Structures are given as C-alpha cells and as structure tokens.
PDB file of C-alpha atoms in Angstrom:
ATOM      1  CA  MET A   1     -52.727  33.690 -10.401  1.00 51.00           C
ATOM      2  CA  SER A   2     -51.174  36.980  -9.708  1.00 54.00           C
ATOM      3  CA  MET A   3     -48.449  38.436 -11.968  1.00 52.00           C
ATOM      4  CA  ALA A   4     -47.648  41.553  -9.806  1.00 57.00           C
ATOM      5  CA  TRP A   5     -44.118  41.016 -10.020  1.00 61.00           C
ATOM      6  CA  GLN A   6     -43.974  41.073 -13.988  1.00 59.00           C
ATOM      7  CA  GLN A   7     -44.100  44.383 -15.718  1.00 67.00           C
ATOM      8  CA  PRO A   8     -46.517  44.628 -18.482  1.00 68.00           C
ATOM      9  CA  GLY A   9     -45.028  43.352 -21.946  1.00 69.00           C
ATOM     10  CA  TRP A  10     -42.322  41.076 -20.323  1.00 74.00           C
ATOM     11  CA  GLY A  11     -42.222  37.461 -20.500  1.00 73.00           C
ATOM     12  CA  PRO A  12     -41.354  34.924 -17.842  1.00 75.00           C
ATOM     13  CA  PRO A  13     -37.953  34.961 -16.569  1.00 76.00           C
ATOM     14  CA  PRO A  14     -35.402  32.767 -18.438  1.00 82.00           C
ATOM     15  CA  ALA A  15     -34.657  29.268 -17.433  1.00 87.00           C
ATOM     16  CA  PRO A  16     -31.353  28.560 -15.619  1.00 89.00           C
ATOM     17  CA  PRO A  17     -28.517  27.514 -17.924  1.00 89.00           C
ATOM     18  CA  ALA A  18     -27.915  23.500 -18.123  1.00 88.00           C
ATOM     19  CA  PRO A  19     -24.920  22.099 -16.328  1.00 87.00           C
ATOM     20  CA  ALA A  20     -21.698  21.458 -18.397  1.00 84.00           C
ATOM     21  CA  PRO A  21     -21.391  17.797 -19.185  1.00 85.00           C
ATOM     22  CA  PHE A  22     -18.794  15.827 -17.191  1.00 81.00           C
ATOM     23  CA  ARG A  23     -15.364  15.288 -18.886  1.00 78.00           C
ATOM     24  CA  SER A  24     -12.605  13.213 -17.382  1.00 73.00           C
ATOM     25  CA  PRO A  25      -9.191  14.664 -17.061  1.00 71.00           C
ATOM     26  CA  THR A  26      -7.178  14.202 -20.030  1.00 72.00           C
ATOM     27  CA  HIS A  27      -4.062  13.269 -17.844  1.00 70.00           C
ATOM     28  CA  PRO A  28      -4.758  11.380 -14.722  1.00 74.00           C
ATOM     29  CA  GLY A  29      -1.401  12.242 -13.290  1.00 74.00           C
ATOM     30  CA  PRO A  30       1.472   9.851 -12.027  1.00 79.00           C
ATOM     31  CA  ARG A  31       0.291   6.397 -11.084  1.00 89.00           C
ATOM     32  CA  THR A  32       1.204   4.430  -7.970  1.00 93.00           C
ATOM     33  CA  ASP A  33       4.177   2.031  -8.119  1.00 94.00           C
ATOM     34  CA  ALA A  34       3.107  -1.399  -7.956  1.00 95.00           C
ATOM     35  CA  LEU A  35       6.081  -2.762  -5.890  1.00 96.00           C
ATOM     36  CA  ALA A  36       5.026  -0.090  -3.305  1.00 96.00           C
ATOM     37  CA  ILE A  37       1.649  -1.587  -3.078  1.00 96.00           C
ATOM     38  CA  TRP A  38       3.069  -5.086  -3.017  1.00 97.00           C
ATOM     39  CA  ALA A  39       5.524  -4.035  -0.177  1.00 97.00           C
ATOM     40  CA  ILE A  40       2.694  -2.545   2.003  1.00 97.00           C
ATOM     41  CA  ALA A  41       0.593  -5.568   1.588  1.00 96.00           C
ATOM     42  CA  SER A  42       3.643  -7.779   2.485  1.00 96.00           C
ATOM     43  CA  ALA A  43       4.069  -5.641   5.699  1.00 95.00           C
ATOM     44  CA  ALA A  44       0.390  -6.043   6.562  1.00 95.00           C
ATOM     45  CA  ALA A  45       0.860  -9.905   5.862  1.00 94.00           C
ATOM     46  CA  GLY A  46       4.107  -9.851   7.926  1.00 91.00           C
ATOM     47  CA  THR A  47       2.366  -8.549  10.975  1.00 89.00           C
ATOM     48  CA  THR A  48      -0.570 -10.809  10.823  1.00 88.00           C
ATOM     49  CA  ILE A  49       0.040 -14.180   8.992  1.00 89.00           C
ATOM     50  CA  LEU A  50       3.522 -14.680   7.714  1.00 87.00           C
ATOM     51  CA  VAL A  51       5.502 -12.911  10.448  1.00 85.00           C
ATOM     52  CA  GLY A  52       9.022 -13.300   9.396  1.00 90.00           C
ATOM     53  CA  LEU A  53       8.812 -14.018   5.572  1.00 94.00           C
ATOM     54  CA  GLY A  54       6.290 -11.245   4.983  1.00 95.00           C
ATOM     55  CA  SER A  55       8.468  -8.740   7.100  1.00 95.00           C
ATOM     56  CA  ILE A  56      11.666  -9.526   5.050  1.00 96.00           C
ATOM     57  CA  ALA A  57       9.538  -9.380   1.745  1.00 96.00           C
ATOM     58  CA  ALA A  58       8.328  -5.867   2.812  1.00 97.00           C
ATOM     59  CA  ILE A  59      11.911  -4.617   3.447  1.00 97.00           C
ATOM     60  CA  VAL A  60      13.111  -5.837   0.241  1.00 97.00           C
ATOM     61  CA  LEU A  61      10.141  -4.803  -1.920  1.00 97.00           C
ATOM     62  CA  GLY A  62       9.904  -1.295  -0.166  1.00 97.00           C
ATOM     63  CA  LEU A  63      13.530  -0.637  -0.871  1.00 98.00           C
ATOM     64  CA  ILE A  64      13.412  -1.479  -4.509  1.00 98.00           C
ATOM     65  CA  ALA A  65      10.096   0.495  -4.842  1.00 97.00           C
ATOM     66  CA  LEU A  66      11.863   3.691  -3.410  1.00 97.00           C
ATOM     67  CA  SER A  67      14.626   3.233  -5.903  1.00 97.00           C
ATOM     68  CA  ARG A  68      12.150   2.863  -8.824  1.00 96.00           C
ATOM     69  CA  ILE A  69       9.990   5.672  -7.557  1.00 95.00           C
ATOM     70  CA  ARG A  70      13.072   8.128  -7.255  1.00 95.00           C
ATOM     71  CA  ARG A  71      14.030   7.138 -11.047  1.00 95.00           C
ATOM     72  CA  SER A  72      10.503   7.269 -12.397  1.00 92.00           C
ATOM     73  CA  GLY A  73       8.564   9.968 -10.509  1.00 89.00           C
ATOM     74  CA  ASP A  74       5.571   7.662  -9.752  1.00 92.00           C
ATOM     75  CA  ASP A  75       3.563   7.942  -6.518  1.00 94.00           C
ATOM     76  CA  GLY A  76       3.688   5.520  -3.751  1.00 95.00           C
ATOM     77  CA  ARG A  77       6.778   6.761  -1.860  1.00 96.00           C
ATOM     78  CA  LEU A  78       4.965   6.994   1.477  1.00 96.00           C
ATOM     79  CA  LEU A  79       3.419   3.406   0.998  1.00 96.00           C
ATOM     80  CA  ALA A  80       7.150   2.297   0.324  1.00 97.00           C
ATOM     81  CA  VAL A  81       8.488   4.178   3.218  1.00 97.00           C
ATOM     82  CA  TRP A  82       5.902   2.688   5.816  1.00 97.00           C
ATOM     83  CA  ALA A  83       6.315  -0.837   4.371  1.00 97.00           C
ATOM     84  CA  VAL A  84      10.092  -0.723   5.335  1.00 97.00           C
ATOM     85  CA  ILE A  85       9.519   0.973   8.565  1.00 97.00           C
ATOM     86  CA  LEU A  86       6.481  -1.789   9.153  1.00 96.00           C
ATOM     87  CA  GLY A  87       8.554  -4.705   8.154  1.00 96.00           C
ATOM     88  CA  ALA A  88      11.626  -3.712  10.217  1.00 97.00           C
ATOM     89  CA  VAL A  89       9.556  -3.138  13.456  1.00 96.00           C
ATOM     90  CA  THR A  90       7.895  -6.409  13.064  1.00 95.00           C
ATOM     91  CA  LEU A  91      11.033  -8.050  12.414  1.00 95.00           C
ATOM     92  CA  VAL A  92      12.737  -6.665  15.337  1.00 96.00           C
ATOM     93  CA  ALA A  93       9.881  -7.498  17.592  1.00 95.00           C
ATOM     94  CA  LEU A  94       9.980 -11.059  16.246  1.00 95.00           C
ATOM     95  CA  ILE A  95      13.703 -11.534  17.071  1.00 96.00           C
ATOM     96  CA  ALA A  96      13.074  -9.983  20.537  1.00 97.00           C
ATOM     97  CA  ALA A  97      10.309 -12.359  21.260  1.00 96.00           C
ATOM     98  CA  THR A  98      12.312 -15.332  20.042  1.00 96.00           C
ATOM     99  CA  VAL A  99      15.258 -14.435  22.317  1.00 97.00           C
ATOM    100  CA  ALA A 100      12.887 -13.749  25.284  1.00 97.00           C
ATOM    101  CA  GLY A 101      11.304 -17.157  24.651  1.00 96.00           C
ATOM    102  CA  ILE A 102      14.561 -18.713  24.567  1.00 96.00           C
ATOM    103  CA  ALA A 103      15.822 -16.993  27.678  1.00 95.00           C
ATOM    104  CA  MET A 104      12.454 -18.387  29.388  1.00 95.00           C
ATOM    105  CA  ILE A 105      12.950 -21.940  28.473  1.00 94.00           C
ATOM    106  CA  VAL A 106      16.630 -22.041  29.731  1.00 92.00           C
ATOM    107  CA  THR A 107      15.611 -20.581  32.859  1.00 91.00           C
ATOM    108  CA  VAL A 108      12.744 -23.166  33.432  1.00 90.00           C
ATOM    109  CA  VAL A 109      14.975 -26.031  32.280  1.00 88.00           C
ATOM    110  CA  GLY A 110      17.803 -24.652  34.678  1.00 84.00           C
ATOM    111  CA  GLY A 111      15.219 -24.334  37.734  1.00 82.00           C
ATOM    112  CA  LEU A 112      14.117 -27.993  36.644  1.00 80.00           C
ATOM    113  CA  GLN A 113      17.746 -29.158  37.311  1.00 77.00           C
ATOM    114  CA  GLY A 114      17.642 -28.317  40.917  1.00 70.00           C
ATOM    115  CA  LEU A 115      14.527 -30.356  41.767  1.00 68.00           C
ATOM    116  CA  PRO A 116      15.020 -33.877  43.278  1.00 72.00           C
ATOM    117  CA  GLY A 117      14.135 -36.663  40.719  1.00 62.00           C
ATOM    118  CA  VAL A 118      14.981 -34.847  37.697  1.00 58.00           C
TER     119      VAL A 118
END
C-alpha cells in the first residue's frame, strides 16, 4: 500500500462530519379548512354519483368555506373555489340535460299523435 499522497508525519485525512439530525418544523403553517375538503369531495360526488344533491352541497359548502377561510386565514381557498365552480357547472349541465330530455319526449309523443291507430 503506497502512501505517496501523505507527507511524512501526517495522519489520515479527517472523517466527514455526521449529518445533522432531522427536526420537524416548530410551526407547520396554516391548516386546510375542513369544509373546503368536504366541498371538493361533494363536487366530485356530484359529478359521478349524487348528481343533483352533490352539486348543491358543493356550492353551499364551498361558499361557507370561502367565508370561513377569509376570516380565519386557513388554507383551502382554491379547493373551495373549484368546488363551487364544479358544482355550478354540473348543476347547469344537469338542468340542460333534463330540459333536452323533456323536449325530446314531447317531440316523440307529438310525432306519435299523427300516426294512425294511436
């Protein structure tokens, strides 16, 4: 083993320092408003499972969450805004689909009136 890199009388190089232990932050910051989370969950349910009820719940919970977030300074504003938007769009689409369905039924029934034997 060659020690050409060392000068006479010097010891081995020092070991690198140990990493500092992990410490969690003392203040985690603002928390996300629970109503904003419920509002976005209701909006998701309103677009898939509970079409009318979930959309209305998303709009109501989202607006209440926005009011609470404005007062408390918590996070979750974007969740609440998107819940209101998604709930409103889903509700408008539901109303438009209902009106189109009723118009189609009226058209079909009106077309059947002109057939003989009906």
